[in-house]
XYZ file of C-alpha atoms in Angstrom:
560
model
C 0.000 0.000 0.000
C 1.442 3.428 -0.841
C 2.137 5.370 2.377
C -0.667 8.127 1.230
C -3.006 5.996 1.170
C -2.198 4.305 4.124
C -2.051 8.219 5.853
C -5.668 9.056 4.293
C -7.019 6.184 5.561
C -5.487 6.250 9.036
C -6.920 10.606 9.302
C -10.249 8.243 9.114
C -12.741 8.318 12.350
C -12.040 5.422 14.306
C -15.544 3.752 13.770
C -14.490 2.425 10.488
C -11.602 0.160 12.123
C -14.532 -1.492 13.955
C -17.132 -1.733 11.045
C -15.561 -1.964 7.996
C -14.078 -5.003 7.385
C -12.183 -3.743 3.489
C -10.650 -0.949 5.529
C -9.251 -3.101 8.376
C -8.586 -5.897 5.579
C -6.581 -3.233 3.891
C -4.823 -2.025 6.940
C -3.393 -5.447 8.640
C -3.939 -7.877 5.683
C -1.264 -11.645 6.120
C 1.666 -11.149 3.365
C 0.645 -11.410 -0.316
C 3.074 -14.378 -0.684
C 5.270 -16.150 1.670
C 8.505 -15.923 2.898
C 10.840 -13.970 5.483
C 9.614 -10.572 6.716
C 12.416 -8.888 8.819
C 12.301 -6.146 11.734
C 14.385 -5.035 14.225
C 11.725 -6.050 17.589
C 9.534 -8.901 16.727
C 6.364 -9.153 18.867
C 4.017 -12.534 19.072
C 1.155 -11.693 21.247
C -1.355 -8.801 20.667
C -2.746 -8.960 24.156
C -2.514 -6.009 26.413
C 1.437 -6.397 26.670
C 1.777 -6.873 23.166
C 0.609 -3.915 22.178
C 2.347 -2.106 25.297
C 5.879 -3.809 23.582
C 5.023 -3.026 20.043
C 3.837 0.880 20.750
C 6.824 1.179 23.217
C 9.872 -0.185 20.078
C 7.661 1.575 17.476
C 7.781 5.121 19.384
C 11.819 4.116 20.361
C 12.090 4.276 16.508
C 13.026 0.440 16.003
C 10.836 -1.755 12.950
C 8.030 -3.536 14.570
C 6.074 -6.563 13.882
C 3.506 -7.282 16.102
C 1.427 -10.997 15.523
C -1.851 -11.306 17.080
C -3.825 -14.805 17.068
C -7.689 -13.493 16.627
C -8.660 -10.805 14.635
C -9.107 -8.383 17.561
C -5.899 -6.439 19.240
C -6.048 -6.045 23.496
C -5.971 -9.324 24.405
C -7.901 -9.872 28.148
C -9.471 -5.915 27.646
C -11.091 -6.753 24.260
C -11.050 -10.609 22.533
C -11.227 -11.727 26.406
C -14.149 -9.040 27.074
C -12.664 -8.548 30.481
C -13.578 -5.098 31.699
C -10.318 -3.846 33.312
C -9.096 -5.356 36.864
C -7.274 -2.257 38.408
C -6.056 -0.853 42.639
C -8.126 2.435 43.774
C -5.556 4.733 43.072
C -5.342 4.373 39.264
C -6.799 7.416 37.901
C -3.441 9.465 39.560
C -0.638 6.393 40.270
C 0.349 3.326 40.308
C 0.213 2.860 36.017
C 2.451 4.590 33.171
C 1.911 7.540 31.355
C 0.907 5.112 28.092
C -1.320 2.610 29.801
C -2.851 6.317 31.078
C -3.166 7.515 27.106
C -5.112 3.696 26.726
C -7.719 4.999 29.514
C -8.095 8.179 28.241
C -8.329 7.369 24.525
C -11.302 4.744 25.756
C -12.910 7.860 27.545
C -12.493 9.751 24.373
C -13.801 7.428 22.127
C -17.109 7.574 24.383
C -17.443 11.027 24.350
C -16.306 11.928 20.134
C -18.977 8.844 19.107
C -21.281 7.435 21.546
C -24.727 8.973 22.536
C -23.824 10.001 26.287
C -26.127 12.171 27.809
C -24.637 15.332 28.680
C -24.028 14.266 32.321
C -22.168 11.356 31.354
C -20.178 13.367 28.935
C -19.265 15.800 31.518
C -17.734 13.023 33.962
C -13.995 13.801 34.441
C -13.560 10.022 35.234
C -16.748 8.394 33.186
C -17.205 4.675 33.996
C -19.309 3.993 30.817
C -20.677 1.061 32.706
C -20.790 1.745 35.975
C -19.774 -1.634 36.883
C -18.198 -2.033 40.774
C -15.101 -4.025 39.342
C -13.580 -1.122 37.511
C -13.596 2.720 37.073
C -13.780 2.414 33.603
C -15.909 -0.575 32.654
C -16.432 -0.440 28.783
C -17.395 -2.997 25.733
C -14.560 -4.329 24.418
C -14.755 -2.524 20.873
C -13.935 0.466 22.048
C -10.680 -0.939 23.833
C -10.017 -2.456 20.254
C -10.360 0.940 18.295
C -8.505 3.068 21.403
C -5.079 0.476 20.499
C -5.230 1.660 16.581
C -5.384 4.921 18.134
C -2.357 4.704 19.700
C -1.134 2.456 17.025
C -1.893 4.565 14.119
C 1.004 6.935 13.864
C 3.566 3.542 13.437
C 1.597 1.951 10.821
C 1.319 5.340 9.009
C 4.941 5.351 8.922
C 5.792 1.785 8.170
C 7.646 0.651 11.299
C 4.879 -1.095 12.309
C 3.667 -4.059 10.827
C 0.235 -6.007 12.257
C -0.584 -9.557 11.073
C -3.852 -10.383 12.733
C -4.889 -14.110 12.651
C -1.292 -15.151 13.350
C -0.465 -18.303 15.660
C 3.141 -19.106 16.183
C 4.216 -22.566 14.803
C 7.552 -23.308 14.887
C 10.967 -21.210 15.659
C 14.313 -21.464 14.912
C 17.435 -20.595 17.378
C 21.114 -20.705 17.400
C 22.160 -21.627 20.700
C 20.458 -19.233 22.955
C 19.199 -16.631 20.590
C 16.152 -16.945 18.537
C 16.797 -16.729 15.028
C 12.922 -16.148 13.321
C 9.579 -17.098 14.500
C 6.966 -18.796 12.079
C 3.335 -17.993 12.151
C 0.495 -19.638 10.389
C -2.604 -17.483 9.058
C -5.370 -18.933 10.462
C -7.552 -18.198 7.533
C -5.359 -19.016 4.802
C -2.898 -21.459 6.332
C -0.191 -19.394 4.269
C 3.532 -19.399 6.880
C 5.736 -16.264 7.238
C 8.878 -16.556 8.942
C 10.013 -13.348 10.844
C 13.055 -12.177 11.446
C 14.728 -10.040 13.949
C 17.463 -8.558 16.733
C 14.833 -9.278 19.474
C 11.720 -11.294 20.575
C 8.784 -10.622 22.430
C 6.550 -13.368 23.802
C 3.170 -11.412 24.825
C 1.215 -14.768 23.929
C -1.319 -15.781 26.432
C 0.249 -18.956 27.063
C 3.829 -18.727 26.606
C 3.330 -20.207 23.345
C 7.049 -19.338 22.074
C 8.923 -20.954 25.212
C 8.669 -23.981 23.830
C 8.899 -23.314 20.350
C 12.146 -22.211 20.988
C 13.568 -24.075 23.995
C 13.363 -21.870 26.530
C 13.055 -23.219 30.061
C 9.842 -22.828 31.499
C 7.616 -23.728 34.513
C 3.716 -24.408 34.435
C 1.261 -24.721 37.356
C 1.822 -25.243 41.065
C 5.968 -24.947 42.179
C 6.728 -27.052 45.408
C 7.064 -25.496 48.502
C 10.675 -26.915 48.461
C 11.373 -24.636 45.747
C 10.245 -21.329 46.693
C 9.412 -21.472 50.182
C 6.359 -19.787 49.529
C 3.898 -20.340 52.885
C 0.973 -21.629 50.313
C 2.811 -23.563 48.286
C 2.299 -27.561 48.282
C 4.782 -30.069 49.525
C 5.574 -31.323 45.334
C 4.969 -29.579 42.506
C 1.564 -29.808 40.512
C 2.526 -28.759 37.108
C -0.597 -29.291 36.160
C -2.777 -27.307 38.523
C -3.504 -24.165 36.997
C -5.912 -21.794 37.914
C -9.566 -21.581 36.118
C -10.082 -20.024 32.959
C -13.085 -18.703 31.848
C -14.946 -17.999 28.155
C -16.419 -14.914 29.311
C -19.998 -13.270 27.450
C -21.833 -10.390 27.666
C -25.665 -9.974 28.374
C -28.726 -7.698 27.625
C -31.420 -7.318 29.520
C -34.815 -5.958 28.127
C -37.806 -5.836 29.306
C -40.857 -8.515 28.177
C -38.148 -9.611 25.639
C -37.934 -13.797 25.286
C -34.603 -14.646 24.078
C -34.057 -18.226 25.533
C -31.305 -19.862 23.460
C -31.563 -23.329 22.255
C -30.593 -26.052 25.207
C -26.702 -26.381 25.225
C -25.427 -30.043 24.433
C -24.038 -30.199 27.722
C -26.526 -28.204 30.451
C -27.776 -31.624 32.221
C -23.852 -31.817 32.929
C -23.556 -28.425 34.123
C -26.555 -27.690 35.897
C -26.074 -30.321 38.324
C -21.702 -29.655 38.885
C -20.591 -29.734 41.637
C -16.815 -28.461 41.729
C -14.339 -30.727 43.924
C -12.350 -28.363 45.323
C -10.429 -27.982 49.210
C -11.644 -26.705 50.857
C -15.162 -27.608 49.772
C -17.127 -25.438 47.412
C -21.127 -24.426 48.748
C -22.823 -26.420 46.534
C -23.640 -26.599 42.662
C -21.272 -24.528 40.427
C -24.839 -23.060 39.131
C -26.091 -21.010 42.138
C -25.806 -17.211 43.172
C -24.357 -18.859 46.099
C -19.984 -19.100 45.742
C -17.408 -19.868 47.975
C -16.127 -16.547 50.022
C -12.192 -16.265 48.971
C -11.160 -15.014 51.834
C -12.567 -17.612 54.294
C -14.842 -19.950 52.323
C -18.032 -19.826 53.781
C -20.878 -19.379 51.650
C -21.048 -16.558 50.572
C -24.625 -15.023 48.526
C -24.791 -11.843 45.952
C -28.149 -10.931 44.119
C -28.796 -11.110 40.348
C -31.746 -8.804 39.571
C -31.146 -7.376 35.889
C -34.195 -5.671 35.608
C -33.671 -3.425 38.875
C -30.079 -3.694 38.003
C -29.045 -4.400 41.761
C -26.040 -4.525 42.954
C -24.344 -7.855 43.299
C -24.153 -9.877 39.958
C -25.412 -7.602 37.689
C -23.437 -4.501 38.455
C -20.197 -5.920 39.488
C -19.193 -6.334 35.564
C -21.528 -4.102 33.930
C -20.059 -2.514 30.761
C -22.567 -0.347 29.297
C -25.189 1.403 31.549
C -28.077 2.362 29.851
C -28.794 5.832 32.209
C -25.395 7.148 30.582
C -26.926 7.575 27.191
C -29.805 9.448 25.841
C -33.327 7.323 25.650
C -33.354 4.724 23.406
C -29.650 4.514 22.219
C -29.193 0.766 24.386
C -32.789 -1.181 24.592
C -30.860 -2.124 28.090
C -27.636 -2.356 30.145
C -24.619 -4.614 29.319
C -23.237 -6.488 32.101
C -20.547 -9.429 31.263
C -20.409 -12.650 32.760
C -17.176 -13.338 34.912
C -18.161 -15.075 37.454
C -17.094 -17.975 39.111
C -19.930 -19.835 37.856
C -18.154 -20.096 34.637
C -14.906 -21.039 35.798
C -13.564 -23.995 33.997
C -12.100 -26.562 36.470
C -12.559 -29.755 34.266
C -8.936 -29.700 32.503
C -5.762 -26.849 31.150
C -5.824 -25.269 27.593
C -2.178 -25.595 27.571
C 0.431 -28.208 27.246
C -2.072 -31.304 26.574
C -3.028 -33.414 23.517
C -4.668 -31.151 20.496
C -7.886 -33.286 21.176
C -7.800 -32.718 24.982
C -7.268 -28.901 24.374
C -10.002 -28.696 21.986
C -12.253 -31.142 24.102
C -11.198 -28.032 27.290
C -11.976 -24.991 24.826
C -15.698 -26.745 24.146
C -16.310 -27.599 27.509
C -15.352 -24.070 28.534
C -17.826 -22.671 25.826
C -20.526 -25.371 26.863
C -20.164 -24.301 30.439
C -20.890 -20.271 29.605
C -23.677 -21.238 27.052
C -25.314 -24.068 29.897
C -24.827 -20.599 32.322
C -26.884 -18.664 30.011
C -29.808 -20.980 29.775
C -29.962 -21.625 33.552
C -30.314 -17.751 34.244
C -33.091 -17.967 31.099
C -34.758 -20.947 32.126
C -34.322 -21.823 36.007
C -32.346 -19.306 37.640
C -33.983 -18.570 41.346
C -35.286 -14.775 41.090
C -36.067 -12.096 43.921
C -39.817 -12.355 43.218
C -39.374 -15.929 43.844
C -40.346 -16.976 40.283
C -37.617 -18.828 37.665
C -35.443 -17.452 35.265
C -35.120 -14.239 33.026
C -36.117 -15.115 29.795
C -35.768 -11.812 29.166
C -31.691 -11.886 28.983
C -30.059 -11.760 25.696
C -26.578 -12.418 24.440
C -24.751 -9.616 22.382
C -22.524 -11.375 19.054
C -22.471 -7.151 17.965
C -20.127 -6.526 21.455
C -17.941 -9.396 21.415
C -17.752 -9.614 17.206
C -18.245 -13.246 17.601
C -21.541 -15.464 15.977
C -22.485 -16.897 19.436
C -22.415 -14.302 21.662
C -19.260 -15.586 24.002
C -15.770 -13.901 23.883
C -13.319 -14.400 20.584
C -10.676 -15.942 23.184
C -11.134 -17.672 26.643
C -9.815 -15.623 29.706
C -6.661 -17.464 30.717
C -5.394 -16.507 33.958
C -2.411 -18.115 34.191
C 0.433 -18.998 31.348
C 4.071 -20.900 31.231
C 6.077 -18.597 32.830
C 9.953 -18.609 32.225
C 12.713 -19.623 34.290
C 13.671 -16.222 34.606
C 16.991 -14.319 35.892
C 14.891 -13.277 39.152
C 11.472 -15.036 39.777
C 8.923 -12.802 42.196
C 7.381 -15.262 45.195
C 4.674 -15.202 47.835
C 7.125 -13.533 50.038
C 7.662 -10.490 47.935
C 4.446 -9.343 48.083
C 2.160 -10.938 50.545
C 1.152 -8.525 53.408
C 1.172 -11.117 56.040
C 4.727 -12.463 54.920
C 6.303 -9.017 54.714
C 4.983 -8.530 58.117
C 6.479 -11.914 59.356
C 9.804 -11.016 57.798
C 10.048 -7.135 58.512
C 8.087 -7.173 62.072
C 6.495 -4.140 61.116
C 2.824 -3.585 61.037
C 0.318 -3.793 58.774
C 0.034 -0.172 58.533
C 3.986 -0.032 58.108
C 4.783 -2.797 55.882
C 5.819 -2.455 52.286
C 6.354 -5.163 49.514
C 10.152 -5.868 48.885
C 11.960 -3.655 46.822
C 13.909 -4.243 43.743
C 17.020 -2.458 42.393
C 15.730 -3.394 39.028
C 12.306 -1.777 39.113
C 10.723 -0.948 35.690
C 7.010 -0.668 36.943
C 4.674 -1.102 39.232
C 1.464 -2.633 40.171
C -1.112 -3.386 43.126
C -3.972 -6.156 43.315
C -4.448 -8.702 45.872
C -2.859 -11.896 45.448
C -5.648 -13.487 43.729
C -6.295 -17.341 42.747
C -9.081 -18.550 41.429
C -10.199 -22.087 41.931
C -7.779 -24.628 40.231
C -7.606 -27.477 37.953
C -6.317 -29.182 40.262
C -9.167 -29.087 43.112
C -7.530 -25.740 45.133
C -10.446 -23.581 46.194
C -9.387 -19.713 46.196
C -6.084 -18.265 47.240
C -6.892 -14.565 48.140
C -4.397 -12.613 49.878
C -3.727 -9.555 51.014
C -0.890 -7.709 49.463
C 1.486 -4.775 49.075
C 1.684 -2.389 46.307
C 4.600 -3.636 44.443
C 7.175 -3.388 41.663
C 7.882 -5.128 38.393
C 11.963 -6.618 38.486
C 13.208 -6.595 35.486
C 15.312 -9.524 35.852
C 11.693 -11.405 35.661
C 11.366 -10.384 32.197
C 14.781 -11.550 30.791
C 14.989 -15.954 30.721
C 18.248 -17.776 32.756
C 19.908 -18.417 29.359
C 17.953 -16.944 26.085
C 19.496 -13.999 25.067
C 17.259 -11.794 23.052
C 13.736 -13.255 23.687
C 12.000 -11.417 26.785
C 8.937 -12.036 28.535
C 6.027 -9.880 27.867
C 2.854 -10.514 29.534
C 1.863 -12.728 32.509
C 4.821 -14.993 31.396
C 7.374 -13.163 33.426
C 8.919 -15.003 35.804
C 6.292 -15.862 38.588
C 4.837 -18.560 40.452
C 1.686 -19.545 40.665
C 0.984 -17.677 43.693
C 2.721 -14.439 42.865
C 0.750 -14.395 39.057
C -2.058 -13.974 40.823
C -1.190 -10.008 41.265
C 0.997 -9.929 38.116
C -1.728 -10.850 35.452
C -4.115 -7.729 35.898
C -4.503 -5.170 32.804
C -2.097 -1.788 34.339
C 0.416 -4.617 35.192
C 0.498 -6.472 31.995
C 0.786 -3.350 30.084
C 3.794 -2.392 32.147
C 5.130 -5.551 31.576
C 4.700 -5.397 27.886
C 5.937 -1.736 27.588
C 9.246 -2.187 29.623
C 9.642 -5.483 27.441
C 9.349 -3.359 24.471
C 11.967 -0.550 25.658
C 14.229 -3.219 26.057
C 14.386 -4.914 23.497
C 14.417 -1.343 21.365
C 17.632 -0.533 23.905
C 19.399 -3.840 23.209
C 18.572 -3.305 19.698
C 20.400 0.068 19.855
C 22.990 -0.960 21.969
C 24.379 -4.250 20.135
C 23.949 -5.620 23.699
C 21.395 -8.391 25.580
C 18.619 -7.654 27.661
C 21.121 -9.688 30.533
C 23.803 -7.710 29.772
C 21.676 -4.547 30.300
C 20.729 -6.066 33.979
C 23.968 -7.021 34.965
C 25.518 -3.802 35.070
C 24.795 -1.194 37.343
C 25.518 2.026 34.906
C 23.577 0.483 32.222
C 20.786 -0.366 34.133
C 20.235 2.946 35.567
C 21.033 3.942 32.482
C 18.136 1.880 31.135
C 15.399 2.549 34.134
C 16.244 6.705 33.116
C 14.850 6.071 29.935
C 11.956 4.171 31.094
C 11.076 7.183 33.371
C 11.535 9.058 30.494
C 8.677 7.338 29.054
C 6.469 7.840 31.653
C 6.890 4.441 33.159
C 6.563 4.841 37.424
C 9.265 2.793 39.100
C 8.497 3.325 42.936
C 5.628 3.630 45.025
C-alpha cells in the first residue's frame, strides 16, 4: 500500500476500524506471498502487553512486527471481554503515562462517538458502565479501536507491521538466541517466517517458550522450591488456575430470548466443583465460595432493577449514561465464578484434549446462560429471566461468548529473578520485617521498571484448590523477571514473566500487563540500539540505571 493511502485512511474516524471489514482488511492484511519478513523487535502476542511492547519499540524508533492470534488487538481488555481489573488509586498512580493515554483514549472514544447524555459526557472520570469491578468498565470494541489509536502513527509510517490471525508454529534458534519465528494465518494457512534482533513473547500462554527451547515452569511450584507459605509439599505442574470464556448480556424488558438447550446443560446444571476446601454447593447457584474464608457466601442477580451484586459488578454499558433509546438495556458481562472452567488446562495437553477443554469451557458459559433464562432462582421468587439476551455485535463473535477464553495463568519462564509469595504478601512481609500492617511495604527491587497493586488473587484450580486470596502490598515489576536464565534476546512480555503460581495472581491484571509489555518493548528497542542483551543490560549497574532513566523518560513509574 502506498504510504498516502495508508495516511488518508489512518486521518479516518475510528468507527471504520470497527465496522468496515475492506478498511481493516486493507490495513493489517497476512503477506501477499510467503517468505521472510524482517524487523528489528519482533512481537508474538497482541494482548494487552503486546501492544504495550510493540507501541513502546515503534515510538523508540526500532521496525516492529507485532502478531496477534484473533482478529481483535487487546488481548484480556477486548477478545477476552474482560472489563479492566485495576487498585483504587489508578486514575493518579500506580500505572504509566501510556497505559494512562489507553484509559483516556477509551474515555475519548465515548465522548467523540457514543450517545452520552450530557451528564455522562461531563464526567472527568466516566465509567461507561458503571460496573463495581472497575472505574472504567467499557465494551470491548472500544478498547479495540482506542489500540489503533495509539497504534496509528507507526503503521502510518511503516515501522509497524500487524498480522492479525497469526499463531506461532515453529521457531528457529542458534544456541540461545532466537533466530525467526513462524506464524500460520489462520484463515489461509499461508507461513511467514520473521526475522529479527529481538523477541517478544506477549502470547497468552507462553506459546514461544517452547517453540524455541526456553526453560519454562507451568502450574503449582513445590514449597521446596520457593518457600512460599501456600505452596504444596511437590509440585503440581498441572494445577492451573480456572479459565473462563467470558460473554456479555442484555437485559430488556418482556423480551424472550431463551437460546436453544446447550449439548451439555444436564452436565452443568447439576456440577458440583471438587475443590479444598469444599465449594457451597452446585457450580450453578448465586451462592460461591467466600475467597477469603470460604463460607458461603450469597450476591443478588436482579437485571431488571439492576441491583447490585451480579449484575453490576461487571456491567459494561449502563443504559442511564446515554440518551433514551440509544441501548434497549444495560450490558453487564459474565465473569463469574460460575463459569470457571475446572474440568482440565488449555495448555500443554493433547490437540484433542485442548479442543475437548476450549468446548467444555464454551458449553459451560452457554449451559450458564440458559440456567439464568430458564431456572435461575429470582427475587420475586419466580424462575429465570427469559428476558436476557446475548450480544454477538459486542464481542464480534456469531455466538455471543468472547473471541478468546480468559486465561489466567500462562508458562512462565525460568527467569533471571522469579517474584514469590514472600515479595508481596502482606502477612509475609509482616512476618519477615516485624512491622505492622500499617507499616509494611512489599520488597523492593534495584531493578524496578514498573509497578502494580492487586491482591494476590487465585481462582479455583484445575487441580481441586479452592481460592487463594491474599492480602498484598503495592509492588514493583523486576526486570530480571522479564529476561529468561539463558535466552538472550527473547524477553517475557505478559503474565509470562517469571512468577509462580501464587505471585501471578497479582501480576496478570490489565495496568500490570501493560507495564510488563511496555518495559519489554523498551528493552528490546535498547538492546537493539545498543548491540547488547537484555542480561547484559541487567547485569551492570551504569547500564541499568542507564536503562530505568529512559523508562522514566517514558512515563513508566518505578516506585511507590
Amino acid at each position: 500500500m502506498r504510504r498516502r493511502e495508508l495516511l488518508s485512511l489512518i486521518s479516518l474516524s475510528l468507527p471504520p476500524l470497527l465496522v468496515d471489514t475492506s478498511f481493516r482488511g486493507l490495513l493489517h492484511a497476512a503477506p501477499a506471498s510467503l517468505g521472510e519478513r524482517n524487523a528489528d523487535v519482533v512481537v508474538v502476542g497482541g494482548g494487552l502487553g503486546g501492544c504495550a511492547a510493540a507501541l513502546a519499540a515503534a515510538r523508540a524508533g526500532c521496525r516492529v512486527i507485532l502478531t496477534e492470534e484473533t482478529d481483535w488487538l487487546g488481548g484480556q481488555l477486548s477478545s477476552q471481554a474482560v472489563p479492566p481489573d485495576e487498585h483504587s488509586k489508578i486514575e493518579t498512580s500506580g500505572c504509566t503515562s501510556a497505559y494512562r493515554e489507553l484509559r483516556d483514549a477509551i474515555r475519548g472514544y465515548y465522548r467523540q462517538y457514543m450517545p452520552l447524555t450530557a451528564a455522562a459526557r461531563a464526567q472527568t472520570h466516566l465509567n461507561p458502565g458503571q460496573g463495581s469491578v472497575s472505574r472504567i468498565c467499557h465494551e470491548p470494541r472500544v478498547a479495540v479501536a482506542a489500540l489503533y489509536q495509539m497504534l496509528g502513527p507507526h503503521l502510518a509510517d511503516g515501522r509497524l507491521t500487524i498480522l492479525l490471525n497469526h499463531r506461532p508454529t515453529a521457531a528457529n534458534t542458534d544456541g540461545d538466541r532466537v533466530l525467526s519465528v513462524t506464524c500460520q494465518n489462520a484463515g489461509t494457512g499461508e507461513r511467514v517466517e520473521l526475522t529479527g534482533t529481538s523477541f517478544v513473547d506477549a502470547t497468552e500462554t507462553g506459546e514461544l517458550l517452547p517453540l524455541t527451547g526456553t526453560e519454562f515452569v507451568t502450574g503449582f511450584e513445590s514449597q521446596a522450591e520457593t518457600a512460599e507459605p501456600h505452596a504444596p509439599t511437590s509440585a503440581q505442574p498441572q494445577n492451573h488456575q480456572a479459565a473462563t470464556w467470558c460473554f456479555p448480556i442484555q437485559y430488556i424488558a418482556e423480551g424472550d430470548f431463551t437460546i436453544a438447550k446447550p449439548d451439555q446443560y444436564d452436565f452443568w446444571r447439576s456440577y458440583v466443583p471438587a475443590l479444598k476446601p469444599a465449594w457451597p454447593g452446585k457450580l450453578f447457584d448465586w451462592t460461591y465460595s467466600n475467597p477469603a474464608t470460604f463460607e458461603p457466601r450469597t450476591l443478588a442477580f436482579d437485571p431488571q432493577k439492576e441491583a447490585a451484586g451480579w449484575w453490576l459488578y461487571r456491567r459494561i454499558a449502563a443504559a442511564k449514561n446515554f440518551i433514551p433509546g440509544a441501548y434497549r438495556g444495560s450490558i453487564s458481562l459474565v465473569n463469574w465464578p460460575q463459569n470457571d472452567y475446572l474440568e482440565g488446562n488449555f495448555y500443554d495437553v493433547t490437540a484433542e484434549e485442548q479442543q475437548r477443554h476450549m468446548q467444555g469451557a464454551k458449553q459451560l458459559s452457554l449451559s450458564l446462560m440458559y440456567w439464568m433464562q430458564t431456572e435461575a432462582p429470582r427475587p420475586d421468587g419466580g424462575t429465570g429471566w427469559p428476558e436476557l439476551r446475548l450480544c454477538p455485535e459486542v464481542v464480534g463473535t456469531d455466538d455471543g461468548l468472547a473471541k478468546y477464553p480468559y486465561i489466567r495463568e500462562s508458562r512462565r519462564i525460568r527467569a533471571r529473578f522469579t517474584v514469590l509469595e514472600q515479595h508481596i504478601s502482606q502477612a509475609a512481609r509482616m512476618e519477615e520485617t516485624g512491622l505492622e500492617a500499617s507499616e509494611v511495604k512489599a520488597a523492593s527491587f534495584q531493578d524496578t521498571v514498573g509497578v502494580g497493586s492487586y491482591r494476590l488473587d487465585l481462582h479455583p484450580s484445575t487441580g481441586g484448590d479452592n481460592y487463594i486470596d491474599l492480602a498484598s502490598l503495592p509492588f514493583e515489576i523486576p526486570l530480571g523477571a522479564l529476561i529468561p536464565e539463558r535466552m538472550q534476546n527473547l524477553y517475557a512480555g505478559c503474565k509470562n514473566l517469571g512468577v509462580t503460581h501464587l505471585s501471578n495472581g497479582c501480576y496478570r491484571l490489565h495496568p500490570v500487563e501493560w507495564n510488563i509489555g511496555e518495559a519489554a518493548g523498551t528493552l528490546a528497542a535498547h538492546c537493539h540500539e545498543q548491540k547488547c542483551s537484555g542480561e547484559a543490560i541487567h547485569s551492570n549497574p551504569k547500564k541499568l540505571a542507564a536503562f530505568q532513566t529512559r523508562l522514566q523518560a517514558n512515563g513508566v513509574q518505578l516506585h511507590w
